[in-house]
Short mmCIF file of C-alpha atoms in Angstrom, two decimals:
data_model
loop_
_atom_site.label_atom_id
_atom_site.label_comp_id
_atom_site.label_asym_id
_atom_site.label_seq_id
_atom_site.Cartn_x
_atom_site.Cartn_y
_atom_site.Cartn_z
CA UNK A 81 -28.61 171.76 -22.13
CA UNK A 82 -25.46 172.13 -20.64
CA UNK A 83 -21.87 170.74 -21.31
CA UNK A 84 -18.44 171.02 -20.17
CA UNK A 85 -14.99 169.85 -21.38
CA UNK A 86 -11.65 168.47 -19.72
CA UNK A 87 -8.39 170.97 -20.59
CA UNK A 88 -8.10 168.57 -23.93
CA UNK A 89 -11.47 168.57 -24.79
CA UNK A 90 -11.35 164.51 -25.70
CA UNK A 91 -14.11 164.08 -22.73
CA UNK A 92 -17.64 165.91 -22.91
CA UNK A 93 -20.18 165.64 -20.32
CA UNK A 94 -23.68 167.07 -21.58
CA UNK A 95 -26.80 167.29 -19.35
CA UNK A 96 -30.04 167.80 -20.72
CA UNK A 97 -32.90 168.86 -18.67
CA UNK A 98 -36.67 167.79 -18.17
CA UNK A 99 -38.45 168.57 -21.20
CA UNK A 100 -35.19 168.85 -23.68
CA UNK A 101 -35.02 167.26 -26.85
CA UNK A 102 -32.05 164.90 -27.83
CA UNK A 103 -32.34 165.71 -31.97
CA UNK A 104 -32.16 169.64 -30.68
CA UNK A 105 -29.24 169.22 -28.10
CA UNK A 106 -27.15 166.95 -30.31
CA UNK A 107 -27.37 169.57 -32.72
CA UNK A 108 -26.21 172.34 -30.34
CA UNK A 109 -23.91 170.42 -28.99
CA UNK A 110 -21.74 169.21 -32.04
CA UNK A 111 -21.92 172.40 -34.24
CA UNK A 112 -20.08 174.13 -30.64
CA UNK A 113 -17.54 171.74 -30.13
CA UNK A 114 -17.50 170.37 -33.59
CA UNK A 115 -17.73 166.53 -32.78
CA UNK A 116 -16.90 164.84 -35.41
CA UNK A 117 -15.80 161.25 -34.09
CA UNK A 118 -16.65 160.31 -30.76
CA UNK A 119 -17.86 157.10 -28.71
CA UNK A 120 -21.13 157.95 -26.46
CA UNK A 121 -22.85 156.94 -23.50
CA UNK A 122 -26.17 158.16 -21.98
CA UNK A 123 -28.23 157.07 -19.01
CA UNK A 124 -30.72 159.14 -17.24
CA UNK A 125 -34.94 159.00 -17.75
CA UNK A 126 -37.23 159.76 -20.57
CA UNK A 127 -40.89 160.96 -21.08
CA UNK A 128 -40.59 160.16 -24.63
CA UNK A 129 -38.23 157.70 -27.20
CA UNK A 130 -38.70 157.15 -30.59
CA UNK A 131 -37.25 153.97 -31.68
CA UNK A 132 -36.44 151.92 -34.65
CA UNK A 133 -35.75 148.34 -36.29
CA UNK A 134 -34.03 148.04 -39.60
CA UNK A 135 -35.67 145.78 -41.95
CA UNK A 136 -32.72 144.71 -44.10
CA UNK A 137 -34.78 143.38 -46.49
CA UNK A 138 -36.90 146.81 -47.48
CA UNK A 139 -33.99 148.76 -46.44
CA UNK A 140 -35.83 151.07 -44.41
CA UNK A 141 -36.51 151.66 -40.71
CA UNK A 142 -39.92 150.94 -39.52
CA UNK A 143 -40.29 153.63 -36.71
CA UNK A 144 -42.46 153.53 -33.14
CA UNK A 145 -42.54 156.18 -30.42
CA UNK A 146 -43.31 155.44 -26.99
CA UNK A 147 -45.06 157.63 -24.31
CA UNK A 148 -44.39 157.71 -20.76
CA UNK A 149 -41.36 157.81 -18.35
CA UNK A 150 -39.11 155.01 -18.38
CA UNK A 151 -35.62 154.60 -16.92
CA UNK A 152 -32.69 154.48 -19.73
CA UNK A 153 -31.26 151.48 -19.00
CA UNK A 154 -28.07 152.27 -21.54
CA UNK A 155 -27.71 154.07 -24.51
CA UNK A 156 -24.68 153.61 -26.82
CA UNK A 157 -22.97 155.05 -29.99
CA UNK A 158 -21.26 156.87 -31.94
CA UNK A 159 -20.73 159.86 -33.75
CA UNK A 160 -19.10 160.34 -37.30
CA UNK A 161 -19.87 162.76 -40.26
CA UNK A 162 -22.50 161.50 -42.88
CA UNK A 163 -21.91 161.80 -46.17
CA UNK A 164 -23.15 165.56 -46.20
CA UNK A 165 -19.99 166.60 -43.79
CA UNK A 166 -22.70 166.56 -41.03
CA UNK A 167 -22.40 164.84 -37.75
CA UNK A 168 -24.49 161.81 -37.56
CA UNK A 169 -25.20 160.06 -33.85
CA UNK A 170 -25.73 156.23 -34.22
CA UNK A 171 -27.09 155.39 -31.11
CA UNK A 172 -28.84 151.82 -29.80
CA UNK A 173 -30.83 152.00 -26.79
CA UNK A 174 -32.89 149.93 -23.90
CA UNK A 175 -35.64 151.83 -21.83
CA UNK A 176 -37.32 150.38 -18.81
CA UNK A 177 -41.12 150.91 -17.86
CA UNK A 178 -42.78 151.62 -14.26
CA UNK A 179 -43.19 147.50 -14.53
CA UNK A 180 -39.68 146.88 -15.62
CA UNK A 181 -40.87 145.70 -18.90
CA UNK A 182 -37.85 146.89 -21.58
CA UNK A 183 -38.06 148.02 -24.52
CA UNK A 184 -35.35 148.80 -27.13
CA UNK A 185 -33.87 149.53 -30.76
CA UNK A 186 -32.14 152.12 -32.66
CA UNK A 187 -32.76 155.51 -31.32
CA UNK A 188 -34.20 158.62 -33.36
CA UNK A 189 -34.97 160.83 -30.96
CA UNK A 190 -35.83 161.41 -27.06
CA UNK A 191 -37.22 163.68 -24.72
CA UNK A 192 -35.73 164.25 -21.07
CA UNK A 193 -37.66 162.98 -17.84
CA UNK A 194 -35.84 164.19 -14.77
CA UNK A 195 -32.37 164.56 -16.31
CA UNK A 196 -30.20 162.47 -19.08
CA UNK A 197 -26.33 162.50 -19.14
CA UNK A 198 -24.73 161.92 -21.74
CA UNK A 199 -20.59 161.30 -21.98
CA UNK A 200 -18.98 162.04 -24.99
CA UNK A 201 -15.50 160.45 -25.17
CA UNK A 202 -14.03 162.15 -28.83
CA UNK A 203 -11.37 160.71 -30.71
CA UNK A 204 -8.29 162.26 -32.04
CA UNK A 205 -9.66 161.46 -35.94
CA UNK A 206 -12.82 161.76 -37.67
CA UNK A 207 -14.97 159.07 -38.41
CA UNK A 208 -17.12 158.80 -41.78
CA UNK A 209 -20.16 156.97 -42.84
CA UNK A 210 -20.62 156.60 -46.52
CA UNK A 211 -23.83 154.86 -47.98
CA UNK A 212 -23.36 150.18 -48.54
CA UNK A 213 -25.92 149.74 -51.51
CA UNK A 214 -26.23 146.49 -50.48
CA UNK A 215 -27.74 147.47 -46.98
CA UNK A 216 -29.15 150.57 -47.64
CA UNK A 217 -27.22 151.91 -44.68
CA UNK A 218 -24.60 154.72 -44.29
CA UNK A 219 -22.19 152.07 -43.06
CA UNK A 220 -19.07 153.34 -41.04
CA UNK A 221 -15.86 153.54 -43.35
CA UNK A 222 -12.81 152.44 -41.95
#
């Protein structure tokens, strides 16, 4: 992974390489610059996606990962601090196939294809998630 920063350091620009992990990156990349509210964008390729769907009525995701390269068609999000201090990405995403057949949900986790950039705009105040019993969700608190 690499990243870089404008003179402020509101705008990040991250580049992961073929074979990187997103989970791993993210990591890296918010305990250096400690991240802690921030809209995201990523497009690039992926060998590998793990997606989700929310089923609001067993509060709980029901998780499917995908083999194979397919072109990220856009991935967006966020990042705030859960309710354990720690950043948290919240990130929806659509995915593309050799046949241009899409696929798309919430998104766990990926692994690079060719090379996936990701642009971190941060804002000037943290953002917090804290936990809607009625969802089962760490909701965003505003």
């Amino acid at each position: 992974m690499v990243f870089s920063s404008d003179s402020n350091s509101y705008i990040h620009v991250v580049r992961l390489n073929k074979g990187e992990r997103w989970s791993e990156a993210f990591a890296e990349f918010t305990t250096s610059t400690k991240v802690n509210g921030a809209w995201v964008t990523i497009i690039g390729g992926v060998l590998e996606v793990t997606l989700g769907y929310y089923d609001l009525e067993k509060k709980q995701y029901e998780w499917q990962t995908f083999q194979g390269l397919r072109e990220i068609t856009g991935i967006q999000g966020n990042i705030a601090l859960n309710e354990q201090g720690e950043p948290m990405a919240h990130l929806h995403g659509s995915f593309s196939d050799e046949n241009y057949q899409m696929i798309g949900g919430h998104v766990k986790d990926f692994v690079a294809a060719a090379t996936v950039e990701v642009f971190v705009q941060r804002f000037s105040q943290s953002l917090h998630r804290k936990t809607d019993p009625d969802v089962g969700l760490q909701t965003l608190s505003i």
